[in-house]
Amino acid sequence: MSYYEIQGGRPLEGRLTVQGAKNSVLPILAAALLAPGRSVIHNCPDLSDVSAALDILRLLGCRVEREGEAVAVDAAGLKCARIPEGLMRQMRSSVIFLGALLARLGEAELSYPGGCELGPRPIDLHLSALRTLGAEITEEQGNLRCRGGAWLRGGEICLSIPSVGATENAMLAACGCPGVTTIVGAAREPEIVDLQNFLRAIGARVTGAGGSRVFVAGGRPLHPARYRVMGDRIAAATYLCAAAATGGQVEVAGVEPGALTALLTCLEQAGCQLTAAGDAVRLTCRGPLRSISPVRTAPYPGFPTDAQAILMAALAGGEGATLFVENIFDSRYGHVDELRRMGADICVAGRAAMVTGVGRLHGAGVRSPDLRGGAALVVAALGAEGTSRVSQLHHIRRGYERFPECLRALGASIWERQ
Ligand code: EPZ
């Protein structure tokens, strides 16, 4: 089993351009199904979750070719509407293909995506949104059979939770429904805006993304397009927190600073100097990180749940106490026990976690519990005294492209070992 061997205590210095956004490219690859013909998606990161999505597109009948940083998807040959259980289990966010298949083929069949390390991952909001548009959905023995077709019509979808995936599925399905669809209570994440921009590029009429009401005038013929995916704000947050944890100076380019406001505010409170210009953020940290106001995860523009573990890892090696409250997922503290093995002082009670900085963590052998928890352990190991081993790398490979290489380019001592 391979692992990262990390020598901690080296301040990160330098500049990097961040990868394309995993949570944007996955719905955009599903959206490529809507347009018969060859779309080219630029800034497509080389991640295992992206590979899984490309495997699904091929299985559905698309021609898929990677051309360096771009991926070409020719959806003219789309003929299959069924995603097998094996591929669904490989990546739970494959549920995002539901809306696109319904819009293009009028039907879809897939197995329930099931839970993951973060706890149960229900899709009730996805299904109720599609039913509002007229889809007939039957659930039997863990399989979902969805039928749409000529009777699909635009309608008003009300989301009780601003679910990112449900908003995306609703937008994609609505593109195949004649009439206007309004999504009330939509998620406002920047990745939703990126999806809207791609849909507009293929000829769809979508407005309002980034706000809580999204409008789709569906049923129009769509055409392929060339599109560049936004930078990954969570990957950017990871490199910035690594710089903060090691007392270095790093500039991260290729990301919209406004998409990171909540995290940057926390890092500034913790004592980092931050400057933002154009599509780059520079962080300088010359002393131990200080305690900050309580960090409560929330839907965008609140503090992103995906950055919770990463910021916690940086603060655990600082000074002072900070309260975290995880409001989005039921069990997103899998990294806490592993951080404790590195000397962290963290007390968890339900959704709350009190982190008391110990001045410096020490190296240890730790296991990635999930994607962002694994990245958090790398951040902690980079700032710790001594050598760490981080295993279960398959979690990290889902969301970070060339992670050790990017960190080494900033001066880190991190090597993958067998
Ligand atoms: C997306 O997941 C992201 N994944 C997640 O990133 C991210 O943490 C999450 O949004 C929140 O920002 C992708 O975009 C591929 P949700 P998603 O639907 O869409 C509940 C990462 O690390 N809910 O916004 O699955 C749900 O249980 C990943 O990159 C329902 O109850 O998240 C959760 O408590 C992890 N019913 C809350 O809503 C539903 O039908 C938010 O989930 C759907 C969701």
CSV table of C-alpha atoms and ligand atoms in Angstrom, one decimal:
chain,number,residue,atom,x,y,z
A,1,MET,CA,0.0,0.0,0.0
A,2,SER,CA,1.6,3.3,-1.1
A,3,TYR,CA,1.9,6.3,1.2
A,4,TYR,CA,3.3,9.8,1.4
A,5,GLU,CA,6.5,10.2,3.4
A,6,ILE,CA,6.6,13.8,4.6
A,7,GLN,CA,9.5,15.6,6.4
A,8,GLY,CA,7.7,18.5,8.1
A,9,GLY,CA,8.9,21.9,9.2
A,10,ARG,CA,9.9,23.4,5.8
A,11,PRO,CA,8.2,26.7,5.0
A,12,LEU,CA,6.5,26.6,1.6
A,13,GLU,CA,7.6,29.3,-0.8
A,14,GLY,CA,6.7,30.0,-4.4
A,15,ARG,CA,3.8,30.2,-6.8
A,16,LEU,CA,1.5,27.6,-8.4
A,17,THR,CA,-1.5,27.6,-10.7
A,18,VAL,CA,-4.2,25.6,-9.3
A,19,GLN,CA,-5.9,22.6,-11.1
A,20,GLY,CA,-9.4,22.9,-12.7
A,21,ALA,CA,-12.3,22.4,-10.3
A,22,LYS,CA,-13.3,18.8,-9.6
A,23,ASN,CA,-16.8,19.9,-8.4
A,24,SER,CA,-17.3,22.0,-11.5
A,25,VAL,CA,-15.9,19.6,-14.2
A,26,LEU,CA,-18.0,16.6,-13.0
A,27,PRO,CA,-21.4,18.3,-13.6
A,28,ILE,CA,-20.0,19.9,-16.8
A,29,LEU,CA,-19.0,16.4,-18.1
A,30,ALA,CA,-22.6,15.3,-17.4
A,31,ALA,CA,-23.9,18.4,-19.2
A,32,ALA,CA,-21.9,17.5,-22.3
A,33,LEU,CA,-24.4,14.7,-22.8
A,34,LEU,CA,-27.0,17.3,-23.7
A,35,ALA,CA,-25.3,18.4,-26.9
A,36,PRO,CA,-25.0,15.9,-29.7
A,37,GLY,CA,-21.5,16.4,-31.1
A,38,ARG,CA,-18.0,17.0,-29.8
A,39,SER,CA,-17.5,19.4,-26.9
A,40,VAL,CA,-14.0,20.2,-25.6
A,41,ILE,CA,-13.6,20.8,-21.9
A,42,HIS,CA,-10.3,22.7,-21.0
A,43,ASN,CA,-8.6,22.8,-17.6
A,44,CYS,CA,-10.0,19.3,-16.9
A,45,PRO,CA,-8.0,18.0,-14.0
A,46,ASP,CA,-6.5,14.5,-14.1
A,47,LEU,CA,-8.3,12.9,-11.0
A,48,SER,CA,-9.7,9.5,-10.3
A,49,ASP,CA,-13.2,11.0,-9.9
A,50,VAL,CA,-12.8,12.5,-13.4
A,51,SER,CA,-11.6,9.2,-14.8
A,52,ALA,CA,-14.7,7.5,-13.3
A,53,ALA,CA,-16.9,10.1,-15.0
A,54,LEU,CA,-15.1,9.6,-18.4
A,55,ASP,CA,-15.6,5.8,-18.0
A,56,ILE,CA,-19.4,6.4,-17.5
A,57,LEU,CA,-19.5,8.7,-20.6
A,58,ARG,CA,-17.8,6.0,-22.7
A,59,LEU,CA,-20.1,3.3,-21.3
A,60,LEU,CA,-23.1,5.4,-22.3
A,61,GLY,CA,-21.8,5.5,-25.9
A,62,CYS,CA,-19.8,8.7,-26.0
A,63,ARG,CA,-16.4,9.0,-27.6
A,64,VAL,CA,-14.0,10.5,-25.1
A,65,GLU,CA,-10.4,11.5,-25.6
A,66,ARG,CA,-8.0,13.3,-23.3
A,67,GLU,CA,-5.8,15.9,-25.1
A,68,GLY,CA,-3.4,17.1,-22.5
A,69,GLU,CA,-5.3,19.5,-20.1
A,70,ALA,CA,-8.4,19.1,-22.2
A,71,VAL,CA,-11.0,16.4,-22.7
A,72,ALA,CA,-13.1,15.9,-25.8
A,73,VAL,CA,-16.5,14.4,-25.4
A,74,ASP,CA,-18.5,13.4,-28.5
A,75,ALA,CA,-22.0,12.7,-27.3
A,76,ALA,CA,-23.5,12.1,-30.8
A,77,GLY,CA,-23.4,8.4,-30.2
A,78,LEU,CA,-25.1,8.4,-26.8
A,79,LYS,CA,-27.4,5.4,-26.8
A,80,CYS,CA,-27.4,3.8,-23.3
A,81,ALA,CA,-29.3,5.3,-20.4
A,82,ARG,CA,-28.1,2.8,-17.7
A,83,ILE,CA,-25.2,3.3,-15.3
A,84,PRO,CA,-24.1,0.0,-13.7
A,85,GLU,CA,-23.8,-0.3,-10.0
A,86,GLY,CA,-20.0,-0.8,-10.1
A,87,LEU,CA,-19.5,2.6,-11.6
A,88,MET,CA,-22.1,4.2,-9.3
A,89,ARG,CA,-20.3,2.9,-6.3
A,90,GLN,CA,-17.0,4.1,-7.6
A,91,MET,CA,-18.2,7.7,-7.5
A,92,ARG,CA,-21.4,8.6,-5.6
A,93,SER,CA,-21.6,12.0,-7.4
A,94,SER,CA,-22.5,10.0,-10.6
A,95,VAL,CA,-26.1,10.8,-9.6
A,96,ILE,CA,-25.4,14.0,-11.5
A,97,PHE,CA,-25.9,12.0,-14.8
A,98,LEU,CA,-29.5,11.5,-14.0
A,99,GLY,CA,-30.8,14.9,-15.1
A,100,ALA,CA,-28.7,14.9,-18.3
A,101,LEU,CA,-29.8,11.4,-19.4
A,102,LEU,CA,-33.4,12.3,-18.7
A,103,ALA,CA,-33.1,15.5,-20.7
A,104,ARG,CA,-31.4,13.9,-23.7
A,105,LEU,CA,-32.8,10.3,-23.8
A,106,GLY,CA,-36.0,10.7,-21.8
A,107,GLU,CA,-35.0,7.9,-19.4
A,108,ALA,CA,-32.3,6.9,-17.0
A,109,GLU,CA,-31.5,3.9,-14.8
A,110,LEU,CA,-28.9,3.8,-12.1
A,111,SER,CA,-28.4,2.3,-8.7
A,112,TYR,CA,-28.7,4.3,-5.5
A,113,PRO,CA,-25.4,6.1,-5.0
A,114,GLY,CA,-25.3,5.1,-1.3
A,115,GLY,CA,-23.5,6.8,1.5
A,116,CYS,CA,-19.8,7.6,1.8
A,117,GLU,CA,-17.3,8.4,4.5
A,118,LEU,CA,-19.1,11.7,5.3
A,119,GLY,CA,-22.3,9.8,6.3
A,120,PRO,CA,-25.6,9.2,4.5
A,121,ARG,CA,-25.8,11.0,1.2
A,122,PRO,CA,-29.6,11.1,0.5
A,123,ILE,CA,-30.9,12.1,-3.0
A,124,ASP,CA,-34.5,12.8,-2.1
A,125,LEU,CA,-34.2,16.4,-3.3
A,126,HIS,CA,-32.8,15.3,-6.6
A,127,LEU,CA,-35.7,12.9,-7.1
A,128,SER,CA,-38.4,15.4,-6.0
A,129,ALA,CA,-37.0,18.0,-8.4
A,130,LEU,CA,-37.2,15.6,-11.3
A,131,ARG,CA,-40.7,14.5,-10.4
A,132,THR,CA,-41.7,18.2,-10.4
A,133,LEU,CA,-40.7,18.3,-14.1
A,134,GLY,CA,-42.9,15.2,-14.8
A,135,ALA,CA,-40.4,12.4,-14.5
A,136,GLU,CA,-41.8,9.0,-13.4
A,137,ILE,CA,-39.2,7.5,-10.9
A,138,THR,CA,-39.5,4.0,-9.5
A,139,GLU,CA,-37.2,2.7,-6.8
A,140,GLU,CA,-36.8,-1.1,-6.5
A,141,GLN,CA,-34.0,-3.1,-4.8
A,142,GLY,CA,-31.7,-0.2,-4.8
A,143,ASN,CA,-32.2,0.7,-8.4
A,144,LEU,CA,-33.7,3.9,-9.8
A,145,ARG,CA,-35.7,3.8,-13.0
A,146,CYS,CA,-36.6,7.2,-14.4
A,147,ARG,CA,-38.8,7.9,-17.3
A,148,GLY,CA,-39.4,11.3,-18.9
A,149,GLY,CA,-39.8,11.9,-22.6
A,150,ALA,CA,-42.6,13.9,-24.2
A,151,TRP,CA,-44.5,14.7,-21.1
A,152,LEU,CA,-41.6,16.4,-19.3
A,153,ARG,CA,-42.5,20.1,-18.8
A,154,GLY,CA,-40.8,23.0,-17.1
A,155,GLY,CA,-42.1,23.8,-13.6
A,156,GLU,CA,-41.3,25.4,-10.2
A,157,ILE,CA,-38.8,23.4,-8.1
A,158,CYS,CA,-38.5,24.3,-4.4
A,159,LEU,CA,-35.4,23.0,-2.7
A,160,SER,CA,-35.7,22.8,1.1
A,161,ILE,CA,-31.9,22.6,1.4
A,162,PRO,CA,-29.6,24.5,-1.1
A,163,SER,CA,-28.2,21.2,-2.3
A,164,VAL,CA,-25.4,21.6,-4.9
A,165,GLY,CA,-26.1,18.3,-6.6
A,166,ALA,CA,-29.8,18.7,-6.6
A,167,THR,CA,-29.5,22.2,-8.1
A,168,GLU,CA,-27.2,20.8,-10.8
A,169,ASN,CA,-29.5,17.9,-11.6
A,170,ALA,CA,-32.5,20.1,-11.8
A,171,MET,CA,-30.7,22.5,-14.2
A,172,LEU,CA,-29.6,19.7,-16.5
A,173,ALA,CA,-33.0,18.0,-16.5
A,174,ALA,CA,-34.8,21.4,-17.1
A,175,CYS,CA,-32.8,21.9,-20.3
A,176,GLY,CA,-34.7,19.0,-21.8
A,177,CYS,CA,-38.1,20.3,-20.6
A,178,PRO,CA,-40.1,22.6,-22.8
A,179,GLY,CA,-41.2,25.7,-20.9
A,180,VAL,CA,-39.6,27.7,-18.1
A,181,THR,CA,-38.3,26.0,-14.9
A,182,THR,CA,-37.6,28.0,-11.8
A,183,ILE,CA,-35.4,26.5,-9.1
A,184,VAL,CA,-36.2,28.2,-5.8
A,185,GLY,CA,-33.7,27.8,-3.0
A,186,ALA,CA,-30.9,26.9,-5.4
A,187,ALA,CA,-27.3,26.4,-4.2
A,188,ARG,CA,-25.2,29.5,-4.9
A,189,GLU,CA,-21.7,27.9,-5.1
A,190,PRO,CA,-19.4,29.2,-7.9
A,191,GLU,CA,-19.5,25.8,-9.5
A,192,ILE,CA,-23.2,26.3,-10.2
A,193,VAL,CA,-22.3,29.5,-12.0
A,194,ASP,CA,-19.6,27.6,-14.0
A,195,LEU,CA,-22.2,25.0,-15.0
A,196,GLN,CA,-24.6,27.8,-16.1
A,197,ASN,CA,-21.8,29.3,-18.2
A,198,PHE,CA,-21.2,25.9,-19.9
A,199,LEU,CA,-24.9,25.4,-20.5
A,200,ARG,CA,-25.1,28.8,-22.1
A,201,ALA,CA,-22.1,27.9,-24.3
A,202,ILE,CA,-24.0,24.9,-25.7
A,203,GLY,CA,-27.1,27.1,-26.4
A,204,ALA,CA,-29.2,26.7,-23.3
A,205,ARG,CA,-31.1,29.6,-21.8
A,206,VAL,CA,-30.1,29.6,-18.1
A,207,THR,CA,-30.0,32.6,-15.8
A,208,GLY,CA,-29.7,33.4,-12.1
A,209,ALA,CA,-27.0,31.0,-11.1
A,210,GLY,CA,-25.1,32.3,-8.1
A,211,GLY,CA,-28.3,33.5,-6.6
A,212,SER,CA,-31.1,31.5,-4.9
A,213,ARG,CA,-33.3,31.4,-8.0
A,214,VAL,CA,-32.2,29.8,-11.2
A,215,PHE,CA,-34.3,30.0,-14.4
A,216,VAL,CA,-34.1,27.6,-17.4
A,217,ALA,CA,-36.0,28.0,-20.6
A,218,GLY,CA,-35.8,24.4,-21.7
A,219,GLY,CA,-36.6,22.3,-24.8
A,220,ARG,CA,-34.2,24.2,-27.1
A,221,PRO,CA,-31.8,22.4,-29.5
A,222,LEU,CA,-28.3,22.3,-28.1
A,223,HIS,CA,-24.9,22.2,-29.8
A,224,PRO,CA,-21.4,21.2,-28.7
A,225,ALA,CA,-19.0,23.9,-27.4
A,226,ARG,CA,-15.4,24.5,-26.2
A,227,TYR,CA,-15.3,25.6,-22.6
A,228,ARG,CA,-12.6,26.2,-19.8
A,229,VAL,CA,-13.5,25.0,-16.3
A,230,MET,CA,-12.9,27.4,-13.4
A,231,GLY,CA,-10.0,26.9,-10.9
A,232,ASP,CA,-10.5,24.6,-7.9
A,233,ARG,CA,-11.2,26.8,-4.9
A,234,ILE,CA,-10.8,24.0,-2.4
A,235,ALA,CA,-7.5,22.8,-3.9
A,236,ALA,CA,-6.4,26.5,-3.7
A,237,ALA,CA,-7.6,26.6,0.0
A,238,THR,CA,-5.5,23.5,0.6
A,239,TYR,CA,-2.2,25.1,-0.7
A,240,LEU,CA,-2.9,28.3,1.2
A,241,CYS,CA,-3.5,26.4,4.4
A,242,ALA,CA,-0.3,24.4,3.8
A,243,ALA,CA,1.6,27.7,3.4
A,244,ALA,CA,0.0,29.0,6.7
A,245,ALA,CA,0.8,25.8,8.5
A,246,THR,CA,4.5,25.9,7.5
A,247,GLY,CA,5.0,29.7,8.1
A,248,GLY,CA,5.7,30.3,4.4
A,249,GLN,CA,4.8,32.6,1.5
A,250,VAL,CA,2.8,31.1,-1.4
A,251,GLU,CA,0.9,32.6,-4.3
A,252,VAL,CA,-1.9,30.5,-5.8
A,253,ALA,CA,-3.0,31.6,-9.3
A,254,GLY,CA,-5.9,30.4,-11.5
A,255,VAL,CA,-8.6,30.9,-8.9
A,256,GLU,CA,-11.2,33.7,-8.3
A,257,PRO,CA,-10.3,35.2,-4.9
A,258,GLY,CA,-14.0,36.1,-4.3
A,259,ALA,CA,-14.8,32.4,-4.3
A,260,LEU,CA,-12.6,32.0,-1.2
A,261,THR,CA,-13.7,35.0,0.9
A,262,ALA,CA,-14.9,33.0,3.9
A,263,LEU,CA,-11.6,31.0,4.2
A,264,LEU,CA,-9.4,34.0,3.5
A,265,THR,CA,-11.1,35.9,6.3
A,266,CYS,CA,-10.3,33.1,8.7
A,267,LEU,CA,-6.6,33.0,7.6
A,268,GLU,CA,-6.3,36.7,8.0
A,269,GLN,CA,-7.8,36.5,11.5
A,270,ALA,CA,-5.3,33.8,12.3
A,271,GLY,CA,-2.4,36.2,11.5
A,272,CYS,CA,-1.7,35.6,7.8
A,273,GLN,CA,-1.1,38.5,5.5
A,274,LEU,CA,-3.2,38.1,2.3
A,275,THR,CA,-3.2,40.0,-1.0
A,276,ALA,CA,-5.6,39.2,-3.9
A,277,ALA,CA,-5.0,40.5,-7.4
A,278,GLY,CA,-6.8,39.3,-10.6
A,279,ASP,CA,-6.9,35.5,-10.4
A,280,ALA,CA,-4.3,35.0,-7.7
A,281,VAL,CA,-4.1,35.1,-3.9
A,282,ARG,CA,-0.8,35.5,-2.0
A,283,LEU,CA,-0.5,34.4,1.6
A,284,THR,CA,2.4,35.2,3.9
A,285,CYS,CA,2.6,33.7,7.4
A,286,ARG,CA,5.6,34.5,9.6
A,287,GLY,CA,4.4,33.4,13.0
A,288,PRO,CA,2.2,30.7,14.7
A,289,LEU,CA,-1.4,30.8,13.7
A,290,ARG,CA,-3.7,32.3,16.3
A,291,SER,CA,-7.2,31.3,17.5
A,292,ILE,CA,-10.1,32.8,15.5
A,293,SER,CA,-13.8,33.3,15.8
A,294,PRO,CA,-15.9,30.1,15.6
A,295,VAL,CA,-15.8,28.4,12.2
A,296,ARG,CA,-19.4,27.3,11.2
A,297,THR,CA,-19.7,25.5,7.9
A,298,ALA,CA,-22.6,26.6,5.7
A,299,PRO,CA,-23.8,26.7,2.1
A,300,TYR,CA,-22.0,29.2,-0.1
A,301,PRO,CA,-21.1,32.0,0.6
A,302,GLY,CA,-20.6,30.6,4.1
A,303,PHE,CA,-17.5,28.8,5.2
A,304,PRO,CA,-17.2,25.7,2.9
A,305,THR,CA,-17.5,22.3,4.5
A,306,ASP,CA,-14.8,21.0,2.2
A,307,ALA,CA,-12.2,23.4,3.8
A,308,GLN,CA,-13.2,22.5,7.4
A,309,ALA,CA,-10.6,19.7,7.9
A,310,ILE,CA,-7.9,21.6,6.0
A,311,LEU,CA,-8.2,24.8,8.2
A,312,MET,CA,-8.5,22.7,11.3
A,313,ALA,CA,-5.2,20.9,10.5
A,314,ALA,CA,-3.4,24.2,10.1
A,315,LEU,CA,-4.8,25.7,13.3
A,316,ALA,CA,-4.1,22.5,15.3
A,317,GLY,CA,-0.4,23.3,15.1
A,318,GLY,CA,-0.9,27.0,16.0
A,319,GLU,CA,-1.7,28.7,19.3
A,320,GLY,CA,-5.1,29.4,21.0
A,321,ALA,CA,-8.4,27.6,20.8
A,322,THR,CA,-10.9,27.7,17.9
A,323,LEU,CA,-14.4,26.2,17.8
A,324,PHE,CA,-15.6,24.4,14.6
A,325,VAL,CA,-19.2,23.5,13.9
A,326,GLU,CA,-19.8,21.2,10.9
A,327,ASN,CA,-23.4,21.9,9.8
A,328,ILE,CA,-23.5,20.2,6.4
A,329,PHE,CA,-22.5,16.6,6.8
A,330,ASP,CA,-23.2,14.2,9.7
A,331,SER,CA,-19.7,12.7,10.1
A,332,ARG,CA,-17.0,14.9,8.8
A,333,TYR,CA,-14.5,14.6,11.7
A,334,GLY,CA,-12.8,11.4,10.5
A,335,HIS,CA,-9.5,13.4,10.4
A,336,VAL,CA,-9.7,14.3,14.1
A,337,ASP,CA,-8.4,10.9,15.5
A,338,GLU,CA,-5.6,11.0,13.0
A,339,LEU,CA,-4.6,14.6,13.9
A,340,ARG,CA,-4.6,13.5,17.6
A,341,ARG,CA,-1.9,10.9,16.6
A,342,MET,CA,0.2,13.9,15.6
A,343,GLY,CA,-0.3,15.5,19.0
A,344,ALA,CA,-3.4,17.6,18.2
A,345,ASP,CA,-5.7,18.7,21.1
A,346,ILE,CA,-9.2,18.4,19.7
A,347,CYS,CA,-12.4,17.8,21.6
A,348,VAL,CA,-15.5,16.7,19.6
A,349,ALA,CA,-19.1,16.8,20.8
A,350,GLY,CA,-21.6,16.1,18.1
A,351,ARG,CA,-21.2,18.7,15.3
A,352,ALA,CA,-18.8,20.8,17.4
A,353,ALA,CA,-15.0,20.4,17.6
A,354,MET,CA,-12.8,22.6,19.9
A,355,VAL,CA,-9.3,22.8,18.6
A,356,THR,CA,-6.6,24.0,21.0
A,357,GLY,CA,-3.3,24.8,19.2
A,358,VAL,CA,-0.3,22.9,20.7
A,359,GLY,CA,2.3,25.1,19.1
A,360,ARG,CA,3.7,22.3,16.9
A,361,LEU,CA,2.4,18.9,15.9
A,362,HIS,CA,4.8,16.0,15.6
A,363,GLY,CA,5.2,13.5,12.8
A,364,ALA,CA,3.2,10.2,12.9
A,365,GLY,CA,1.8,7.4,10.7
A,366,VAL,CA,-1.8,8.4,9.8
A,367,ARG,CA,-4.5,7.1,7.4
A,368,SER,CA,-6.6,9.3,5.1
A,369,PRO,CA,-10.3,9.0,6.2
A,370,ASP,CA,-11.7,10.7,3.2
A,371,LEU,CA,-10.7,13.1,0.4
A,372,ARG,CA,-10.5,16.4,2.4
A,373,GLY,CA,-9.5,14.7,5.6
A,374,GLY,CA,-6.5,13.2,3.7
A,375,ALA,CA,-5.5,16.5,2.4
A,376,ALA,CA,-5.8,17.9,5.9
A,377,LEU,CA,-3.4,15.3,7.2
A,378,VAL,CA,-0.8,16.3,4.6
A,379,VAL,CA,-1.2,20.0,5.6
A,380,ALA,CA,-0.7,18.9,9.3
A,381,ALA,CA,2.4,16.8,8.4
A,382,LEU,CA,4.0,19.6,6.4
A,383,GLY,CA,3.8,21.8,9.5
A,384,ALA,CA,4.8,19.2,12.0
A,385,GLU,CA,8.2,18.4,13.5
A,386,GLY,CA,9.7,15.2,12.1
A,387,THR,CA,8.5,12.6,9.6
A,388,SER,CA,5.0,11.5,8.8
A,389,ARG,CA,3.5,8.8,6.7
A,390,VAL,CA,0.0,9.4,5.2
A,391,SER,CA,-1.6,6.3,3.7
A,392,GLN,CA,-5.0,5.4,2.0
A,393,LEU,CA,-3.9,7.7,-0.8
A,394,HIS,CA,-6.9,6.7,-3.1
A,395,HIS,CA,-9.0,9.2,-1.2
A,396,ILE,CA,-6.6,12.0,-2.0
A,397,ARG,CA,-6.2,11.0,-5.6
A,398,ARG,CA,-10.0,11.6,-6.1
A,399,GLY,CA,-9.5,15.4,-5.8
A,400,TYR,CA,-5.9,16.5,-6.0
A,401,GLU,CA,-3.9,16.4,-9.3
A,402,ARG,CA,-0.2,15.8,-8.9
A,403,PHE,CA,-0.4,16.7,-5.2
A,404,PRO,CA,3.2,15.7,-4.2
A,405,GLU,CA,4.7,17.3,-7.3
A,406,CYS,CA,2.8,20.6,-6.7
A,407,LEU,CA,3.9,20.6,-3.0
A,408,ARG,CA,7.5,19.7,-3.8
A,409,ALA,CA,7.6,22.7,-6.3
A,410,LEU,CA,6.8,24.8,-3.3
A,411,GLY,CA,9.7,23.4,-1.3
A,412,ALA,CA,8.0,20.6,0.6
A,413,SER,CA,9.6,17.2,1.3
A,414,ILE,CA,6.9,14.8,0.2
A,415,TRP,CA,7.5,11.6,-1.7
A,416,GLU,CA,5.2,8.7,-2.6
A,417,ARG,CA,6.6,5.4,-1.3
A,418,GLN,CA,5.4,1.8,-1.8
B,1,EPZ,C1,-21.3,18.7,-3.3
B,1,EPZ,O1,-21.8,17.5,-2.8
B,1,EPZ,C2,-19.8,18.6,-3.4
B,1,EPZ,N1,-19.5,17.5,-4.4
B,1,EPZ,C3,-19.2,18.2,-2.1
B,1,EPZ,O2,-17.8,18.2,-2.2
B,1,EPZ,C4,-19.5,19.4,-1.1
B,1,EPZ,O3,-19.0,19.1,0.2
B,1,EPZ,C5,-21.0,19.6,-1.1
B,1,EPZ,O4,-21.5,19.8,-2.4
B,1,EPZ,C6,-21.4,20.8,-0.2
B,1,EPZ,O5,-20.8,21.9,-0.7
B,1,EPZ,C7,-19.5,17.7,-5.7
B,1,EPZ,O6,-19.9,18.8,-6.1
B,1,EPZ,C8,-19.2,16.5,-6.6
B,1,EPZ,P1,-25.2,18.7,-1.2
B,1,EPZ,P2,-23.4,17.2,-2.8
B,1,EPZ,O7,-26.2,18.0,-2.0
B,1,EPZ,O8,-24.0,17.9,-4.0
B,1,EPZ,C9,-28.1,17.0,2.1
B,1,EPZ,C10,-15.6,17.2,-1.9
B,1,EPZ,O9,-15.0,17.0,-0.9
B,1,EPZ,N2,-28.9,16.5,1.0
B,1,EPZ,O10,-25.0,20.2,-1.3
B,1,EPZ,O11,-23.6,15.8,-2.6
B,1,EPZ,C11,-26.8,16.3,2.2
B,1,EPZ,O12,-27.0,15.1,3.0
B,1,EPZ,C12,-17.1,16.9,-1.9
B,1,EPZ,O13,-15.2,17.7,-3.0
B,1,EPZ,C13,-30.2,15.9,1.2
B,1,EPZ,O14,-30.6,15.8,2.4
B,1,EPZ,O15,-23.8,18.0,-1.5
B,1,EPZ,C14,-25.9,17.3,2.9
B,1,EPZ,O16,-26.2,17.2,4.3
B,1,EPZ,C15,-17.5,16.3,-0.6
B,1,EPZ,N3,-30.9,15.4,0.2
B,1,EPZ,C16,-26.5,18.6,2.4
B,1,EPZ,O17,-27.8,18.3,1.8
B,1,EPZ,C17,-30.5,15.5,-1.1
B,1,EPZ,O18,-31.2,15.1,-2.0
B,1,EPZ,C18,-25.6,19.3,1.3
B,1,EPZ,O19,-25.4,18.3,0.3
B,1,EPZ,C19,-29.2,16.1,-1.3
B,1,EPZ,C20,-28.5,16.6,-0.3
